[in-house]
CSV table of C-alpha atoms in Angstrom, one decimal:
chain,number,residue,atom,x,y,z
A,898,UNK,CA,-9.4,-82.8,123.4
A,899,UNK,CA,-12.7,-81.1,125.2
A,900,UNK,CA,-12.0,-79.5,128.7
A,901,UNK,CA,-14.4,-80.7,131.6
A,902,UNK,CA,-17.1,-78.8,132.7
A,903,UNK,CA,-16.2,-78.6,136.3
A,904,UNK,CA,-19.5,-76.5,137.1
A,905,UNK,CA,-21.9,-78.0,135.4
A,906,UNK,CA,-24.6,-80.2,137.2
A,907,UNK,CA,-23.7,-83.5,135.7
A,908,UNK,CA,-19.8,-83.1,136.7
A,909,UNK,CA,-21.0,-82.2,140.2
A,910,UNK,CA,-23.5,-85.1,140.5
A,911,UNK,CA,-21.0,-87.9,139.3
A,912,UNK,CA,-18.2,-86.6,141.8
A,913,UNK,CA,-20.6,-86.3,144.5
A,914,UNK,CA,-21.4,-90.1,144.0
A,915,UNK,CA,-17.8,-90.8,143.1
A,916,UNK,CA,-16.8,-89.7,146.4
A,917,UNK,CA,-19.9,-91.1,148.3
A,918,UNK,CA,-19.0,-94.5,147.1
A,919,UNK,CA,-15.2,-94.3,148.1
A,920,UNK,CA,-16.0,-93.1,151.6
A,921,UNK,CA,-18.8,-95.6,151.8
A,922,UNK,CA,-15.9,-98.6,150.5
A,923,UNK,CA,-13.5,-96.9,153.0
A,924,UNK,CA,-16.1,-96.8,156.0
A,925,UNK,CA,-16.9,-100.4,155.1
A,926,UNK,CA,-12.8,-102.0,154.9
A,927,UNK,CA,-12.1,-100.2,158.1
A,928,UNK,CA,-14.9,-101.5,160.5
A,929,UNK,CA,-14.5,-104.6,158.9
A,930,UNK,CA,-10.9,-104.3,159.8
A,931,UNK,CA,-11.6,-103.6,163.4
A,932,UNK,CA,-14.8,-106.0,164.5
A,933,UNK,CA,-12.1,-108.7,165.4
A,934,UNK,CA,-10.6,-106.3,168.3
A,935,UNK,CA,-13.9,-104.6,168.8
A,936,UNK,CA,-15.4,-108.7,169.5
A,937,UNK,CA,-12.4,-109.0,171.1
A,938,UNK,CA,-13.0,-106.2,173.4
A,939,UNK,CA,-16.0,-107.3,174.1
A,940,UNK,CA,-15.4,-110.5,175.2
A,941,UNK,CA,-12.7,-109.4,177.7
A,942,UNK,CA,-14.6,-106.8,178.9
A,943,UNK,CA,-17.8,-109.7,179.7
A,944,UNK,CA,-15.0,-111.8,181.6
A,945,UNK,CA,-13.4,-109.0,183.4
A,946,UNK,CA,-17.1,-108.3,184.9
A,947,UNK,CA,-17.3,-112.0,185.9
A,948,UNK,CA,-14.3,-112.3,187.8
A,949,UNK,CA,-14.4,-109.2,189.2
A,950,UNK,CA,-18.4,-110.0,190.1
A,951,UNK,CA,-16.5,-113.3,192.3
A,952,UNK,CA,-13.7,-110.6,193.4
A,953,UNK,CA,-11.1,-112.5,191.5
A,954,UNK,CA,-9.4,-110.0,188.7
A,955,UNK,CA,-6.4,-111.6,189.5
A,956,UNK,CA,-7.7,-114.4,187.9
A,957,UNK,CA,-7.6,-116.2,184.5
A,958,UNK,CA,-11.0,-116.2,183.1
A,959,UNK,CA,-10.4,-119.2,181.0
A,960,UNK,CA,-8.7,-121.0,184.4
A,961,UNK,CA,-11.3,-120.3,186.3
A,962,UNK,CA,-14.1,-119.9,185.4
A,963,UNK,CA,-16.5,-122.7,182.6
A,964,UNK,CA,-19.7,-121.1,180.9
A,965,UNK,CA,-22.4,-123.4,180.0
A,966,UNK,CA,-25.9,-123.2,179.3
A,967,UNK,CA,-28.9,-124.7,181.2
A,968,UNK,CA,-32.7,-125.4,180.1
A,969,UNK,CA,-36.2,-124.7,182.5
A,970,UNK,CA,-35.4,-127.7,184.9
A,971,UNK,CA,-31.4,-126.8,185.6
A,972,UNK,CA,-30.3,-128.9,183.5
A,973,UNK,CA,-26.8,-128.6,181.8
A,974,UNK,CA,-27.3,-128.3,177.7
A,975,UNK,CA,-25.0,-127.4,175.0
A,976,UNK,CA,-27.1,-124.9,173.2
A,977,UNK,CA,-24.9,-122.0,171.8
A,978,UNK,CA,-21.4,-119.9,173.0
A,979,UNK,CA,-22.8,-118.4,176.6
A,980,UNK,CA,-20.9,-115.5,175.3
A,981,UNK,CA,-23.4,-114.9,172.4
A,982,UNK,CA,-26.2,-115.3,174.4
A,983,UNK,CA,-25.1,-112.2,176.5
A,984,UNK,CA,-25.9,-109.8,173.5
A,985,UNK,CA,-29.3,-110.6,173.9
A,986,UNK,CA,-29.6,-112.1,177.5
A,987,UNK,CA,-33.4,-111.7,177.6
A,988,UNK,CA,-33.9,-113.6,174.1
A,989,UNK,CA,-32.2,-116.2,175.6
A,990,UNK,CA,-34.3,-116.2,178.7
A,991,UNK,CA,-37.8,-115.9,176.3
A,992,UNK,CA,-36.3,-119.0,174.2
A,993,UNK,CA,-35.5,-121.0,177.9
A,994,UNK,CA,-32.0,-121.2,177.6
A,995,UNK,CA,-30.3,-119.9,180.3
A,996,UNK,CA,-25.9,-119.3,180.7
A,997,UNK,CA,-24.3,-119.6,183.9
A,998,UNK,CA,-21.0,-119.3,184.5
A,999,UNK,CA,-19.1,-121.9,187.5
A,1000,UNK,CA,-16.4,-120.9,188.9
A,1001,UNK,CA,-13.2,-123.6,189.9
A,1002,UNK,CA,-14.5,-122.5,194.0
A,1003,UNK,CA,-17.9,-124.4,193.6
A,1004,UNK,CA,-19.3,-120.5,193.3
A,1005,UNK,CA,-21.5,-119.4,190.5
A,1006,UNK,CA,-22.3,-116.1,188.5
A,1007,UNK,CA,-25.9,-115.2,187.0
A,1008,UNK,CA,-26.2,-112.8,184.5
A,1009,UNK,CA,-29.0,-110.6,184.9
A,1010,UNK,CA,-30.6,-108.3,182.5
A,1011,UNK,CA,-34.0,-105.6,183.2
A,1012,UNK,CA,-34.7,-101.6,182.3
A,1013,UNK,CA,-34.0,-98.6,184.3
A,1014,UNK,CA,-35.7,-95.3,184.1
A,1015,UNK,CA,-33.6,-94.3,180.7
A,1016,UNK,CA,-32.7,-97.7,179.3
A,1017,UNK,CA,-31.5,-100.9,179.9
A,1018,UNK,CA,-29.5,-102.5,183.0
A,1019,UNK,CA,-27.8,-105.4,183.2
A,1020,UNK,CA,-24.7,-107.7,185.5
A,1021,UNK,CA,-23.6,-110.5,186.7
A,1022,UNK,CA,-24.5,-111.6,190.4
A,1023,UNK,CA,-21.9,-114.0,192.0
A,1024,UNK,CA,-23.2,-116.6,195.0
A,1025,UNK,CA,-21.5,-118.6,197.2
A,1026,UNK,CA,-21.2,-122.3,197.2
A,1027,UNK,CA,-24.3,-122.3,199.4
A,1028,UNK,CA,-26.1,-121.1,196.2
A,1029,UNK,CA,-27.8,-118.7,198.5
A,1030,UNK,CA,-25.8,-115.8,199.5
A,1031,UNK,CA,-24.5,-113.0,197.6
A,1032,UNK,CA,-21.1,-113.0,197.1
A,1033,UNK,CA,-20.6,-109.9,194.7
A,1034,UNK,CA,-22.2,-108.0,191.8
A,1035,UNK,CA,-22.0,-105.9,189.1
A,1036,UNK,CA,-23.7,-103.7,187.7
A,1037,UNK,CA,-24.1,-101.3,184.5
A,1038,UNK,CA,-26.2,-99.5,182.5
A,1039,UNK,CA,-26.8,-97.3,179.1
A,1040,UNK,CA,-28.2,-94.3,180.1
A,1041,UNK,CA,-29.1,-94.0,183.7
A,1042,UNK,CA,-28.8,-90.5,185.5
A,1043,UNK,CA,-25.2,-89.4,186.8
A,1044,UNK,CA,-25.2,-89.2,190.4
A,1045,UNK,CA,-28.3,-90.7,190.6
A,1046,UNK,CA,-29.5,-93.6,188.9
A,1047,UNK,CA,-26.1,-94.3,187.7
A,1048,UNK,CA,-24.7,-95.3,191.0
A,1049,UNK,CA,-25.4,-98.8,190.5
A,1050,UNK,CA,-22.4,-99.2,188.8
A,1051,UNK,CA,-20.0,-97.6,191.5
A,1052,UNK,CA,-18.0,-100.3,193.2
A,1053,UNK,CA,-19.5,-98.0,196.3
A,1054,UNK,CA,-22.7,-99.2,195.4
A,1055,UNK,CA,-22.6,-102.5,194.7
A,1056,UNK,CA,-20.4,-103.2,198.3
A,1057,UNK,CA,-23.7,-103.4,199.9
A,1058,UNK,CA,-25.0,-106.9,198.3
A,1059,UNK,CA,-22.5,-108.5,199.2
A,1060,UNK,CA,-23.5,-110.9,201.9
A,1061,UNK,CA,-27.5,-110.6,201.1
A,1062,UNK,CA,-29.2,-113.6,201.4
A,1063,UNK,CA,-31.7,-114.9,198.0
A,1064,UNK,CA,-33.8,-117.3,200.3
A,1065,UNK,CA,-35.4,-117.0,203.4
A,1066,UNK,CA,-36.0,-120.6,204.5
A,1067,UNK,CA,-36.9,-122.3,201.4
A,1068,UNK,CA,-38.7,-119.5,200.2
A,1069,UNK,CA,-37.2,-117.3,197.2
A,1070,UNK,CA,-37.2,-114.2,198.0
A,1071,UNK,CA,-34.2,-112.3,195.9
A,1072,UNK,CA,-32.8,-108.7,197.2
A,1073,UNK,CA,-35.0,-105.6,197.7
A,1074,UNK,CA,-33.9,-102.1,197.0
A,1075,UNK,CA,-35.6,-100.6,199.8
A,1076,UNK,CA,-36.9,-96.7,199.3
A,1077,UNK,CA,-36.2,-94.9,202.5
A,1078,UNK,CA,-33.2,-97.7,203.8
A,1079,UNK,CA,-33.0,-101.1,204.3
A,1080,UNK,CA,-35.2,-102.5,207.1
A,1081,UNK,CA,-34.6,-106.4,206.5
A,1082,UNK,CA,-30.3,-106.6,206.9
A,1083,UNK,CA,-30.6,-110.1,205.3
A,1084,UNK,CA,-32.5,-109.0,202.2
A,1085,UNK,CA,-32.5,-105.5,201.5
A,1086,UNK,CA,-30.0,-102.9,200.5
A,1087,UNK,CA,-30.4,-98.7,200.1
A,1088,UNK,CA,-32.0,-97.7,197.1
A,1089,UNK,CA,-30.6,-94.5,195.6
A,1090,UNK,CA,-31.5,-91.4,196.6
A,1091,UNK,CA,-33.7,-89.5,194.1
A,1092,UNK,CA,-33.3,-93.1,191.8
A,1093,UNK,CA,-36.5,-94.7,192.3
A,1094,UNK,CA,-37.0,-95.7,189.3
A,1095,UNK,CA,-34.1,-97.2,188.4
A,1096,UNK,CA,-33.8,-98.7,192.1
A,1097,UNK,CA,-37.2,-100.3,191.3
A,1098,UNK,CA,-35.4,-101.5,187.6
A,1099,UNK,CA,-32.9,-103.2,190.0
A,1100,UNK,CA,-35.2,-105.5,192.0
A,1101,UNK,CA,-37.2,-106.2,189.2
A,1102,UNK,CA,-34.1,-107.2,187.1
A,1103,UNK,CA,-32.8,-109.5,190.2
A,1104,UNK,CA,-35.8,-111.2,190.9
A,1105,UNK,CA,-37.5,-112.0,187.6
A,1106,UNK,CA,-33.1,-112.6,186.1
A,1107,UNK,CA,-32.4,-114.8,189.0
A,1108,UNK,CA,-35.5,-116.4,189.4
A,1109,UNK,CA,-35.0,-118.7,186.1
A,1110,UNK,CA,-32.2,-120.8,187.9
A,1111,UNK,CA,-34.2,-121.7,190.8
A,1112,UNK,CA,-34.5,-125.0,189.7
A,1113,UNK,CA,-30.2,-125.5,189.4
A,1114,UNK,CA,-30.1,-123.4,193.0
A,1115,UNK,CA,-32.5,-125.2,194.8
A,1116,UNK,CA,-31.1,-128.4,193.6
A,1117,UNK,CA,-27.9,-127.6,195.3
A,1118,UNK,CA,-28.9,-126.4,198.5
A,1119,UNK,CA,-30.6,-130.1,198.7
A,1120,UNK,CA,-27.9,-131.7,198.0
A,1121,UNK,CA,-25.6,-129.6,200.0
A,1122,UNK,CA,-27.8,-130.2,203.0
A,1123,UNK,CA,-28.5,-133.5,202.4
A,1124,UNK,CA,-24.1,-133.8,202.5
A,1125,UNK,CA,-24.3,-132.2,205.8
A,1126,UNK,CA,-26.9,-133.9,207.6
A,1127,UNK,CA,-24.9,-136.9,206.0
A,1128,UNK,CA,-21.4,-135.6,208.0
A,1129,UNK,CA,-23.0,-134.9,211.0
A,1130,UNK,CA,-24.8,-138.3,211.7
A,1131,UNK,CA,-21.2,-139.8,210.8
A,1132,UNK,CA,-20.1,-137.2,213.5
A,1133,UNK,CA,-22.8,-138.7,216.0
A,1134,UNK,CA,-21.8,-142.5,214.9
A,1135,UNK,CA,-18.2,-142.0,215.9
A,1136,UNK,CA,-19.1,-140.2,218.8
A,1137,UNK,CA,-21.5,-143.6,220.1
A,1138,UNK,CA,-18.4,-145.6,219.6
């Protein structure tokens, strides 16, 4: 039997090709076997962020929150999985589809997306039942500068947004990150020192993303005002009897 020349160019090429194919197959199998687990972890992370924005980390997402999709008029539509939409939230916005999450207690969580200094930023804004007051916010980023723009992802910075108002009367004003310090306690928070570009990105992200949900927010605010007026009229009627 002829001995294989392991030093020949042909042998080296064939051997290298076989090894590349084998390694590629092993990596593909490993990736496929881990895909389900990775998807589950990503889903759980999103659910945890939504609950965190509501300060409801001790609750079960499936029992406390329901996600659905709105159209441009604020009407609920059956059009895809909300969590799949979060993977390309800007694409969903561009297509006129707006995922939203409603808590059992009447609060809502709105996903937001934008651009920071070095890459994408995103998050979840929870609103009280008045559809005006910020109940909480969770923000994350892909590559903002540690100690500067990356501060948007810290609980300490995010706590400044709690209690801020999106509306001034009937006008939507969103929340502004002001360089040099907030001047309007109802609608502004301090911009990040040394993180002007990231702060501007958060301001733009909030205004642009939240504006997509104005039809729903305004409709519910009007309904709440009507209900309050009816209760007040009933109380007045009872007092006059």
